[in-house]
Coordinates of C-alpha atoms in Angstrom, one line a residue:
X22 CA 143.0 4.3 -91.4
X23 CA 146.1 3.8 -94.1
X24 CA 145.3 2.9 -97.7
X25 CA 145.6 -1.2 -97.4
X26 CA 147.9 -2.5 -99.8
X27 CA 146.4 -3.9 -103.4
X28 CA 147.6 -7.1 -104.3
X29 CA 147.4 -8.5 -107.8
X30 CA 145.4 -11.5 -108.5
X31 CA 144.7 -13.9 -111.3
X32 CA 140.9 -15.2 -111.7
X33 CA 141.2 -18.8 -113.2
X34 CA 137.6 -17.9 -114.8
X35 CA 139.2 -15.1 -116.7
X36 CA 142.7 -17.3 -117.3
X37 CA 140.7 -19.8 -118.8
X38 CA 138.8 -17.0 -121.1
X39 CA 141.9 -15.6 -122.0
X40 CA 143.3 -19.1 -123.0
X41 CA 140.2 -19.2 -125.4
X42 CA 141.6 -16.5 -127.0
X43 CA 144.7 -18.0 -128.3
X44 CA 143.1 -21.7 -128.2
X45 CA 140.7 -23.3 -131.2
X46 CA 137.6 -24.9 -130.4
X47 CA 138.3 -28.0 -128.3
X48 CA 141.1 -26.2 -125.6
X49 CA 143.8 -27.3 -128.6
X50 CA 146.2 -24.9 -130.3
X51 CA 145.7 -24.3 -133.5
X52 CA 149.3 -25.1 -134.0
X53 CA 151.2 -27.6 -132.1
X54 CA 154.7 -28.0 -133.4
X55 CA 156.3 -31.1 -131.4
X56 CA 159.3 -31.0 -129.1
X57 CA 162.4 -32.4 -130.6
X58 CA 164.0 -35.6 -128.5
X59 CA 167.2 -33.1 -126.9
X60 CA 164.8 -30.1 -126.7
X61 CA 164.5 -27.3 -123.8
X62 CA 161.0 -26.4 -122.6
X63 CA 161.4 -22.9 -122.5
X64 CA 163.1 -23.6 -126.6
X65 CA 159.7 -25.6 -127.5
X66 CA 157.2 -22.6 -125.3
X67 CA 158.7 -19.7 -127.5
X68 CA 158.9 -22.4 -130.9
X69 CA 154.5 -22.7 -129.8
X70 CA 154.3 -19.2 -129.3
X71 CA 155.8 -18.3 -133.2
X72 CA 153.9 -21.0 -134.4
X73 CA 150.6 -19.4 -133.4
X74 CA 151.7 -16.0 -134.2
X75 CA 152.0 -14.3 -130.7
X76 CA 154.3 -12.4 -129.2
X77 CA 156.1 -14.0 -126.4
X78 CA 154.5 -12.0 -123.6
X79 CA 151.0 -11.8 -124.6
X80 CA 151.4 -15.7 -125.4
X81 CA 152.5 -16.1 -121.9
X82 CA 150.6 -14.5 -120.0
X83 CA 147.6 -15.6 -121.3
X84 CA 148.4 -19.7 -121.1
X85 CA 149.9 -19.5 -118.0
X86 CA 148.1 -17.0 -116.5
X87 CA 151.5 -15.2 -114.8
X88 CA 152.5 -12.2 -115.7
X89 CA 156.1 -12.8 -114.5
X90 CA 156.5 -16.2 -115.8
X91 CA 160.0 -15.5 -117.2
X92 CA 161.3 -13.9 -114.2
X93 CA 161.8 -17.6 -113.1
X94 CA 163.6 -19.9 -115.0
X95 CA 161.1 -21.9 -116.6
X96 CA 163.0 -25.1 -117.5
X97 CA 163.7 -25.1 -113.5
X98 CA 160.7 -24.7 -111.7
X99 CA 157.7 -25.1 -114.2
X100 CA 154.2 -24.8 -111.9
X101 CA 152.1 -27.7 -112.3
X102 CA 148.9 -25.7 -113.3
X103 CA 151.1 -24.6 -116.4
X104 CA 152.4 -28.1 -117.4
X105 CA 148.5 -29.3 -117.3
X106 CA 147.5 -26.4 -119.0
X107 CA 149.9 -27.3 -121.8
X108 CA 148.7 -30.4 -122.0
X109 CA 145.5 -29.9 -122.8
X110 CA 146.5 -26.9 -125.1
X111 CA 148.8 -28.9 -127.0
X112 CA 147.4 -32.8 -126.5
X113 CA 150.8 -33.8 -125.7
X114 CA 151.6 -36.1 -122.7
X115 CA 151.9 -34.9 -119.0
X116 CA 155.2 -36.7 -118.4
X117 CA 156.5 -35.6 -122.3
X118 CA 155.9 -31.8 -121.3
X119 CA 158.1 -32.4 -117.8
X120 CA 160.9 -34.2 -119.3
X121 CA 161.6 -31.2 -121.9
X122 CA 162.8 -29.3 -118.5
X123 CA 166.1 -29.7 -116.2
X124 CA 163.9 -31.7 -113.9
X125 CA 165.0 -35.1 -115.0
X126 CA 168.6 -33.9 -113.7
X127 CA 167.6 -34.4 -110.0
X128 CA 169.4 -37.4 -108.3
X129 CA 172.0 -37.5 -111.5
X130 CA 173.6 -34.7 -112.0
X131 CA 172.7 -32.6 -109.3
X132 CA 170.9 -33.4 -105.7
X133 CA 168.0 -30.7 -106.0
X134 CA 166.7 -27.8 -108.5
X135 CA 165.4 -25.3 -106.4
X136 CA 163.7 -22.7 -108.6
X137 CA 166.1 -19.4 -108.3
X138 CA 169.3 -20.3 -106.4
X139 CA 172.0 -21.1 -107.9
X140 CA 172.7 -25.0 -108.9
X141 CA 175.7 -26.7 -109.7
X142 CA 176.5 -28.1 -113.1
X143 CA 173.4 -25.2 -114.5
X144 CA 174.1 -22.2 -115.5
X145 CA 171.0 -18.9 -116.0
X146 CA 168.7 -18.2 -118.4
X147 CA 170.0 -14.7 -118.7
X148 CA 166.6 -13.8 -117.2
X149 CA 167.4 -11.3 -114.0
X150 CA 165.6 -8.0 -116.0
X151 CA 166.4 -10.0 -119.3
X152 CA 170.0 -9.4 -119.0
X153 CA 172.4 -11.2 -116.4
X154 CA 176.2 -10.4 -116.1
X155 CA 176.9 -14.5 -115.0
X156 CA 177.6 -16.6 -118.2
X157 CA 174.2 -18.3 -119.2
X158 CA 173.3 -20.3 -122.1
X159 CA 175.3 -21.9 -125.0
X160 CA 174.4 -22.3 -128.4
X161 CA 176.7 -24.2 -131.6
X162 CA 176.6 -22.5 -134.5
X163 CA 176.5 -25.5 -136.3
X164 CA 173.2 -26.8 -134.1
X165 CA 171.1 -24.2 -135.6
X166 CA 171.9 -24.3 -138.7
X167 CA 170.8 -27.9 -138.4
X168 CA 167.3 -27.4 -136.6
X169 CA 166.3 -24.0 -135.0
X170 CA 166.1 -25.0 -131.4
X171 CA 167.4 -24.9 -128.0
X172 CA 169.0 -28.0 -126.8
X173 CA 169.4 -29.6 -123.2
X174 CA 172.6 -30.0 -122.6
X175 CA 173.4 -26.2 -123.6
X176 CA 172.2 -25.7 -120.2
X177 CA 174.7 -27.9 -118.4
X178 CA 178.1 -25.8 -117.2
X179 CA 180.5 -28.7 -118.1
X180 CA 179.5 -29.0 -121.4
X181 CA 181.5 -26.2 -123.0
X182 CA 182.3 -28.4 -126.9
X183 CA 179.5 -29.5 -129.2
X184 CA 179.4 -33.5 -129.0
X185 CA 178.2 -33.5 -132.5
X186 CA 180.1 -31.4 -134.4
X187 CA 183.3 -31.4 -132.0
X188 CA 183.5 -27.4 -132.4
X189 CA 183.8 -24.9 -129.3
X190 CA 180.3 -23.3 -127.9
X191 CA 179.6 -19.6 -127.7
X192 CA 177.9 -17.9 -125.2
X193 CA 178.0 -14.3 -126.8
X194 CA 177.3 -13.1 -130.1
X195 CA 180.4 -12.6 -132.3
X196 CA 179.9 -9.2 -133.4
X197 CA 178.7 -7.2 -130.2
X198 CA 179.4 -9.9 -127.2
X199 CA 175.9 -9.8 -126.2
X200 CA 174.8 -13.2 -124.0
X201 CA 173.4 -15.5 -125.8
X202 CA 169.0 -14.6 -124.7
X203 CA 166.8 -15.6 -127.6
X204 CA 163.8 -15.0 -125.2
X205 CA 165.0 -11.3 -125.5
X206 CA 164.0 -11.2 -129.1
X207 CA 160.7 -10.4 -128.3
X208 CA 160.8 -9.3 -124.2
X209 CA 160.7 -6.0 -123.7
X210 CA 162.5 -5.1 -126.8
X211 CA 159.0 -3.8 -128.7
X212 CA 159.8 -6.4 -131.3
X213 CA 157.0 -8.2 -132.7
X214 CA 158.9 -12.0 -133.9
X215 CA 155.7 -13.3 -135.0
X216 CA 155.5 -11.9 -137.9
X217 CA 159.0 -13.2 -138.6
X218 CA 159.6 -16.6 -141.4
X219 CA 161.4 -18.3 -138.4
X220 CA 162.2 -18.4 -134.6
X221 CA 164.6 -15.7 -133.2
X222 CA 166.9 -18.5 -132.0
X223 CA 169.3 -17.7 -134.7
X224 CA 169.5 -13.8 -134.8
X225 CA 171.2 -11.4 -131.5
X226 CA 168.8 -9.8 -129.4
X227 CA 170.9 -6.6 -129.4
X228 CA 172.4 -6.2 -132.7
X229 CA 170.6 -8.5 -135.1
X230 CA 173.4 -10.4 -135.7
X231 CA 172.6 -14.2 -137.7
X232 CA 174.5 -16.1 -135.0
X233 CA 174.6 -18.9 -137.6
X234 CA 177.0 -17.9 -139.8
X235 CA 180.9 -18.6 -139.5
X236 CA 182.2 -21.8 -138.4
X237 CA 183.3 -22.7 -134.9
X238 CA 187.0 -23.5 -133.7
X239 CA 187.6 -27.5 -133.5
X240 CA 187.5 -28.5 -129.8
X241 CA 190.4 -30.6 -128.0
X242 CA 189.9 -34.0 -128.2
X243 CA 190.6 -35.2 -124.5
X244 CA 188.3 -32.7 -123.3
X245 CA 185.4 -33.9 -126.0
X246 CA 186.3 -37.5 -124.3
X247 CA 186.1 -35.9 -120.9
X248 CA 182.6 -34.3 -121.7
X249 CA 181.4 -37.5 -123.5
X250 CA 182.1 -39.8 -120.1
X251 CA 180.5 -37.0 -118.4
X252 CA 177.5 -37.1 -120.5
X253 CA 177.2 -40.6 -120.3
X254 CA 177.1 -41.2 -116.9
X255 CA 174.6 -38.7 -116.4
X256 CA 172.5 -40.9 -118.8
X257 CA 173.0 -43.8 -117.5
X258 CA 173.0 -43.2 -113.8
X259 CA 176.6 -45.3 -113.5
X260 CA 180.1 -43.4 -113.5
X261 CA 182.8 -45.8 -114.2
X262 CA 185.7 -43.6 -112.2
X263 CA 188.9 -44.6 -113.5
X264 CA 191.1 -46.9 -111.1
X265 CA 188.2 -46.9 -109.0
X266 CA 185.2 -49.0 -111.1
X267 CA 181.3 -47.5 -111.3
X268 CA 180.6 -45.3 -108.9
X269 CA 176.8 -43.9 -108.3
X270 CA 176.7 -40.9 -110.5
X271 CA 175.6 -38.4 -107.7
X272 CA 178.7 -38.9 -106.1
X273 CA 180.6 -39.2 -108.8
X274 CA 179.3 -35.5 -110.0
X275 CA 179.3 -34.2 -106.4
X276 CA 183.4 -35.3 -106.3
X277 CA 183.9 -33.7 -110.0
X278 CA 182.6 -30.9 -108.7
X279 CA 185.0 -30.2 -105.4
X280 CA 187.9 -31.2 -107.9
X281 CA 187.0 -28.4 -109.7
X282 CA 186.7 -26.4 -106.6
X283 CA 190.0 -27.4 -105.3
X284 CA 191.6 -26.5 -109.2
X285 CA 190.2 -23.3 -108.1
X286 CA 192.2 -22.7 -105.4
X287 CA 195.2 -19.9 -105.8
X288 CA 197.9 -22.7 -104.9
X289 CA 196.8 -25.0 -107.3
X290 CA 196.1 -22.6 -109.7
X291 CA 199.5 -21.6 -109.5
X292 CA 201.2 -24.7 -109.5
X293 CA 198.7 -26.3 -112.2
X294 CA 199.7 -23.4 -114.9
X295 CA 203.5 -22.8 -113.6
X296 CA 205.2 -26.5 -112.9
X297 CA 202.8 -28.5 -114.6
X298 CA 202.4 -26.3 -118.1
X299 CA 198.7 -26.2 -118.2
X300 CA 196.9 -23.1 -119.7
X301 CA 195.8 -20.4 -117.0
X302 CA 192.2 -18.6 -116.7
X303 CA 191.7 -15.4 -119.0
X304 CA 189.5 -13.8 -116.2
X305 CA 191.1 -14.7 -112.5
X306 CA 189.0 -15.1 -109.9
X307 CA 188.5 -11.8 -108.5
X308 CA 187.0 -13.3 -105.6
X309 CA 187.6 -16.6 -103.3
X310 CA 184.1 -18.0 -103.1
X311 CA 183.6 -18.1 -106.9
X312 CA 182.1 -21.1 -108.4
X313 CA 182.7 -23.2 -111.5
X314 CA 179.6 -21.5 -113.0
X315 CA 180.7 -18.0 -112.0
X316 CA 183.5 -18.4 -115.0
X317 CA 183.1 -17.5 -118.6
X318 CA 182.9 -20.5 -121.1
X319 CA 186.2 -20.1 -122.1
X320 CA 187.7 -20.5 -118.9
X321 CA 185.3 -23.2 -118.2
X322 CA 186.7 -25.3 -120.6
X323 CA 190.2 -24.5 -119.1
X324 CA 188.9 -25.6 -115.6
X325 CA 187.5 -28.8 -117.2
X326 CA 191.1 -29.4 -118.9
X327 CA 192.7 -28.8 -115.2
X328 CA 190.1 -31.6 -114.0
X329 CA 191.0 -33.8 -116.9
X330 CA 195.1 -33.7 -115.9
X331 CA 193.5 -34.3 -112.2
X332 CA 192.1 -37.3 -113.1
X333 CA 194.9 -39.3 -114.9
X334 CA 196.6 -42.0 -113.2
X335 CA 194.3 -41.5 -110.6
X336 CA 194.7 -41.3 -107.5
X337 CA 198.6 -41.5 -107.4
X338 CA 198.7 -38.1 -109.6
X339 CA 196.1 -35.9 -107.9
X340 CA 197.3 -36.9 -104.3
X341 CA 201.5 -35.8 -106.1
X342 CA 199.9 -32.3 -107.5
X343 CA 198.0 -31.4 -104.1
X344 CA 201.3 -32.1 -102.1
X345 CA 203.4 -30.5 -104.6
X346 CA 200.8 -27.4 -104.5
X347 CA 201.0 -27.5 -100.2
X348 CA 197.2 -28.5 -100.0
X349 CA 196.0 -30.3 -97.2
X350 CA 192.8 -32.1 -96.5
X351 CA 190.3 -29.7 -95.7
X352 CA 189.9 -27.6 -99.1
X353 CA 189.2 -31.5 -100.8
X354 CA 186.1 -32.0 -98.2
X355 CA 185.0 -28.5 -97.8
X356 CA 181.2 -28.3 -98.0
X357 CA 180.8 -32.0 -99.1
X358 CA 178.5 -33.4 -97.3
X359 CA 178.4 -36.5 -97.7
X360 CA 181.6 -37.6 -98.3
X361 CA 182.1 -40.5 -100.7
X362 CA 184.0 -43.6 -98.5
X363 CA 186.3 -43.9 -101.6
X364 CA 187.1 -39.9 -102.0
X365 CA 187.5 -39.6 -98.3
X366 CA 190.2 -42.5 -98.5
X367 CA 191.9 -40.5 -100.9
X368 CA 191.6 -37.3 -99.0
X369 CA 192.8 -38.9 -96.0
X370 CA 196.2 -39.1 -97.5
X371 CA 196.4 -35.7 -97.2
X372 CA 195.7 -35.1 -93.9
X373 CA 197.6 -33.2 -91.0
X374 CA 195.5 -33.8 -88.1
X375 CA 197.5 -32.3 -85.3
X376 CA 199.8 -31.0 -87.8
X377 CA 201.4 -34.1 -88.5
X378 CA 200.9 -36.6 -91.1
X379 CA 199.4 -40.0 -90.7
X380 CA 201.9 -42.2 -89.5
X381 CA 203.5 -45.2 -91.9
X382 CA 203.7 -48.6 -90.8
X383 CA 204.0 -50.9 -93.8
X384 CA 202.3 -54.3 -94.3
X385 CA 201.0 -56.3 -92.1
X386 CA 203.6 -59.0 -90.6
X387 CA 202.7 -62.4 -92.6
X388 CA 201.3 -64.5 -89.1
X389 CA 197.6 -65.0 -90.9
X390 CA 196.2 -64.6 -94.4
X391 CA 193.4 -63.1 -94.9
X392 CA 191.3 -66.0 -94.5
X393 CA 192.5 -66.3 -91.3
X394 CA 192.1 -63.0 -89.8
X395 CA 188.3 -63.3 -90.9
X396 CA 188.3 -66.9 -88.7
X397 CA 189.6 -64.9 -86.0
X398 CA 187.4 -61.6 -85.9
X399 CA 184.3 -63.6 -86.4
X400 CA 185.0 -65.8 -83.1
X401 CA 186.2 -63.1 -81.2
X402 CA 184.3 -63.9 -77.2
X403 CA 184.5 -59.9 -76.5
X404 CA 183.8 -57.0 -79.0
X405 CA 187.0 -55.5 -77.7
X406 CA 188.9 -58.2 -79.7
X407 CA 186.6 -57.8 -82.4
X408 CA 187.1 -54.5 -83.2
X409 CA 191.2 -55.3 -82.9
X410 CA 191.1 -57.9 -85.5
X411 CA 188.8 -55.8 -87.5
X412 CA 191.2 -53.1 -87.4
X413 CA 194.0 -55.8 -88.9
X414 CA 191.6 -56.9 -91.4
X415 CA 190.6 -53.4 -92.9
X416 CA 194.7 -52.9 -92.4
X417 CA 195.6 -56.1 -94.4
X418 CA 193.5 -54.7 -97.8
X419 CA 194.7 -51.4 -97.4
X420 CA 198.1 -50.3 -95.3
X421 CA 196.7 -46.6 -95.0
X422 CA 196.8 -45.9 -91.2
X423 CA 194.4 -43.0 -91.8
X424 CA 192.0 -44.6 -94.5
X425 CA 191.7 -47.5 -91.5
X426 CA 190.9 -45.1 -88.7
X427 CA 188.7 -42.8 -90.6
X428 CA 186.5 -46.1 -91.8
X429 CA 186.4 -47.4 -88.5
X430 CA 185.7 -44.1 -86.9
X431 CA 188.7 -44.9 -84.4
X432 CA 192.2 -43.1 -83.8
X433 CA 195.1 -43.3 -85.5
X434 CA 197.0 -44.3 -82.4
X435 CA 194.6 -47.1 -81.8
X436 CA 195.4 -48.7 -85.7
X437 CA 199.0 -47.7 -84.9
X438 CA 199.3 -50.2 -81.6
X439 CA 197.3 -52.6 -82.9
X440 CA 199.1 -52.6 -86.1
X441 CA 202.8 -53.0 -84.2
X442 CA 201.7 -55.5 -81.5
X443 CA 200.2 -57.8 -84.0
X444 CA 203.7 -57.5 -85.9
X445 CA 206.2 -58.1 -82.9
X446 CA 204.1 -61.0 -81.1
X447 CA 201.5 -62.5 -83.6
X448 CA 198.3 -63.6 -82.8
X449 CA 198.7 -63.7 -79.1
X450 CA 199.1 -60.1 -78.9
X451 CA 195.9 -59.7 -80.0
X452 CA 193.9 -61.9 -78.6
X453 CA 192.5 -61.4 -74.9
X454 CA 194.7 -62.2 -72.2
X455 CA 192.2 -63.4 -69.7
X456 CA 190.5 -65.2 -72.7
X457 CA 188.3 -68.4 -71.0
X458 CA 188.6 -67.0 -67.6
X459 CA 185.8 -65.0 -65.6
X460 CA 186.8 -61.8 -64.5
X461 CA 185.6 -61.2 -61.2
X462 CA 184.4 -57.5 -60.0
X463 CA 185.7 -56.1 -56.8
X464 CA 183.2 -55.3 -54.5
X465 CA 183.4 -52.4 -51.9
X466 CA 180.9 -54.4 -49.1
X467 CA 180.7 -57.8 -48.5
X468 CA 177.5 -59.9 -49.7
X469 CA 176.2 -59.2 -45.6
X470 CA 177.1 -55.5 -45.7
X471 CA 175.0 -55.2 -49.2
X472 CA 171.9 -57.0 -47.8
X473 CA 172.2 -54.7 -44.2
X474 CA 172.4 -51.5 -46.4
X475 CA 169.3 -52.4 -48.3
X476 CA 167.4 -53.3 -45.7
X477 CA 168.4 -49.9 -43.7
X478 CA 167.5 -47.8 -47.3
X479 CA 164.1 -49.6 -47.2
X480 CA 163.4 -48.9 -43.2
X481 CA 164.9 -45.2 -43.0
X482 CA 165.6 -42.6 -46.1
X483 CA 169.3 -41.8 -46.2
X484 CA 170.7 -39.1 -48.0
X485 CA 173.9 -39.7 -50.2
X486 CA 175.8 -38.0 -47.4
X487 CA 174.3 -40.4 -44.9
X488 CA 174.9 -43.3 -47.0
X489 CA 179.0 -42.5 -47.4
X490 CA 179.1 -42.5 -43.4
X491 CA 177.7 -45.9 -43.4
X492 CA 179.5 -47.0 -45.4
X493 CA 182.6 -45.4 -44.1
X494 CA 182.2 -46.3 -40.7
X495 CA 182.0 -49.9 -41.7
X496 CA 184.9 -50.1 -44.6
X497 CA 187.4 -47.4 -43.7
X498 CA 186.9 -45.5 -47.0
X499 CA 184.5 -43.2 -48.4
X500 CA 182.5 -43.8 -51.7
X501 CA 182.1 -41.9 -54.6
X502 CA 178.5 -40.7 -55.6
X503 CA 178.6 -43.8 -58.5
X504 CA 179.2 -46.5 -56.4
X505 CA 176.5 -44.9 -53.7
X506 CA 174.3 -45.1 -56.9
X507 CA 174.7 -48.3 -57.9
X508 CA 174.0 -49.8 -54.5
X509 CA 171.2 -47.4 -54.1
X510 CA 169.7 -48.8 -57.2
X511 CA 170.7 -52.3 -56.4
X512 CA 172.5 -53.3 -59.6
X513 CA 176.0 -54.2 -60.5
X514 CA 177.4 -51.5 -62.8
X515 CA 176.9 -47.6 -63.9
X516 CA 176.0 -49.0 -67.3
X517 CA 173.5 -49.1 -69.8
X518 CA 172.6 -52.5 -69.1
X519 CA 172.2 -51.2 -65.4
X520 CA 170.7 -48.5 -65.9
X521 CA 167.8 -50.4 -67.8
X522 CA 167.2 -52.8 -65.4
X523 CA 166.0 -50.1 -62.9
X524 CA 163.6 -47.6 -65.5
X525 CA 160.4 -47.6 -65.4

């Protein structure tokens, strides 16, 4: 027999005796310093550790129970059993403890946080073997001088300028260029930071260095602007879009997100830092599926610049750069699903389907108003004539043959015809022409050949073979299998309606 494999298992008995080790009497820490209001959980878990004077791993393991709790990103996917744990240890509120993490991102900023994928708008921990070659977290110089802590939005890709100060983030340390880890201070390192006056959030994990000294480079204002609207929507759950009004804040990120993807993109990238002036990346893309949280900071912020120029005057001067840079549609809807009715329209300017641009008709002739051309759709007898009046009512708000079809989920040749025969002859062309009058269905047999085919299907079982002799002895022509179906089944059409009336 082989050897079986061992697998490593916690005991919540001895958990909970190890917990009793670090805890007082009662479950409660005997230190229990208070999150700050724009704090990170994984900031305020190393703070609780110092405070109690343990090391980070010992600390970890024994209130959690996991020994690879900081493989996973802890402000991402923070285990139930450990958020209850900490309550208890620190009396603090369930709902306080959850709120320090990324979680209250979800339906804002970004649709899901799975626990070790990467996210959108989020960039690592530096946690892969407590080092990470992506760019992780962020940190103002100015910030910890002010309070030594880790706060939220240092986790968010976008924000690359202090909102406070107005100064330029860092990512690296100044004198060696190490990421910015201040979990490595006491991970694998052999340090021992609880002995030390303060938290290591201030000091390089690889040199020492105080990372609080010096003073930042003053950010651009337009981009502080552009961060602060950013910011702000993701606060409030409303993005007001410019030239567009609010817009639900999902989309709105989702949307500032392919923008950024299409900035990516060697055409525009070419044309955005050649005809239009703007400043180009410091580190390419080396390849074409690189994100926006691939990038360094610095390049980051140039991306977010890129965006900014995208987004004046909009739409007039994004749909004028991505012509001028030979885009089509496809790279402004790839992988965006779903896609925002308003960005679509816009998209749909830039379409080629069948290699040829939407076709341009003008405005609508001045027959009816728009009051009128609601009169008329609503008492429309057939939903054929509906749906043509609908067309020239989606048309009179907005002469885009493609935004029309694409809204309407019908062809362009359809809003093209409809468009030019409601021009040349009015009303009249649109409405039906046999409007008031029946319109009578042509039938192959005669009401007595019907009723002497039924009553020879009922007496003897005919094959559809059979059945086209009958009735081509009688008529002179031979049926197709639908009509031999439809008198077969005794109804009036091969429709749904006809269909129905014969299930069951």
């Amino acid at each position: 027999m082989g050897r079986q494999k061992r697998t490593r298992r916690t005991d919540p008995d001895r958990t909970a005796g190890r917990r009793s080790e670090v805890q007082g009497e009662g479950g409660l820490l005997p230190v229990r310093p208070r999150p700050f209001a724009d704090e990170l959980f994984s900031s305020w878990f190393m703070r609780l550790a110092h405070a109690n004077t343990q090391r980070l791993p010992y600390f970890s393991f024994h209130m959690t129970g996991h020994h690879n709790f900081w493989t996973r990103d802890p402000d991402r996917s923070l285990r139930a059993e450990v958020a209850r744990a900490l309550s208890g240890a620190t009396g603090l509120p369930l709902d306080t403890i959850v709120a320090l993490t990324l979680r209250p991102l979800v339906g804002r900023v970004i649709p899901t946080l799975p626990p070790r994928s990467q996210v959108r708008w989020v960039t690592p921990l530096n946690k892969r073997g407590y080092l990470c070659e992506r760019p992780g977290l962020s940190f103002c110089p100015a910030c910890l001088r002010e309070g030594l802590y880790l706060r939220q939005t240092w986790r968010l890709s976008f924000v690359g300028l202090c909102q406070h100060h107005g100064c330029l983030l860092l990512d690296a340390c100044p004198a060696c260029d190490a990421p910015y880890a201040p979990q490595r201070n006491d991970l694998g390192h052999g340090q021992d930071w609880s002995v030390q006056p303060e938290p290591p959030f201030g000091c390089c994990a690889t040199c020492g260095a105080d990372l609080r000294r010096g003073d930042a480079s003053p950010g651009d204002a337009p981009l502080l602007a552009l961060q602060g609207w950013m910011l702000q929507g993701a606060d409030t759950g409303v993005l007001p879009w410019p030239g567009q009004g609010d817009v639900p804040v999902l989309e709105g990120f989702d949307v500032l997100h392919q923008l950024l993807t299409v900035a990516l993109t060697r055409g525009m990238q070419v044309h955005l830092t050649g005809a239009c002036g703007l400043l180009g990346l410091k580190q390419p893309s080396a390849r074409p599926n690189r994100t926006f949280e691939d990038h360094i900071l610095p390049d980051r912020r140039t991306l977010l610049q890129h965006l900014d120029f995208l987004l004046q005057g909009w739409p007039d001067q994004f749909v004028r750069t991505c012509q001028a840079a030979g885009l089509p549609k496809s790279p402004l809807v790839h992988h965006l699903h779903p896609v925002p009715a308003w960005y679509g329209a816009v998209a749909d300017r830039l379409s080629r389907q069948g290699g040829r641009p939407p076709p341009q008709l003008g405005s609508l002739a001045a027959h009816l108003d728009l009051a009128g051309l609601t009169r008329e759709r609503d008492g429309a007898p057939t939903p054929s004539e509906r749906r043509r009046w609908t067309i020239l009512w989606h048309y009179h708000q907005g002469p885009e043959v493609a935004t029309v079809a694409r809204r309407l989920g019908v062809s362009w040749d359809l809003v093209r015809r409809t468009v030019t025969r409601y021009n040349a002859q009015g009303p009249e062309g649109i409405r039906e022409v046999k409007r008031g009058r029946p319109s009578p269905r042509k039938r192959l047999l005669t009401a007595e050949q019907e009723e002497e085919l039924r009553l020879a299907l009922t007496t003897t079982p005919m094959s559809y073979a059979e059945m086209a002799d009958w009735v081509e002895a009688r008529v002179g022509r031979r049926p197709n299998t639908t009509t031999l179906w439809i008198y077969r089944r005794g109804v009036d059409s091969h429709s749904r309606e006809g269909r129905r009336a014969t299930s069951g």
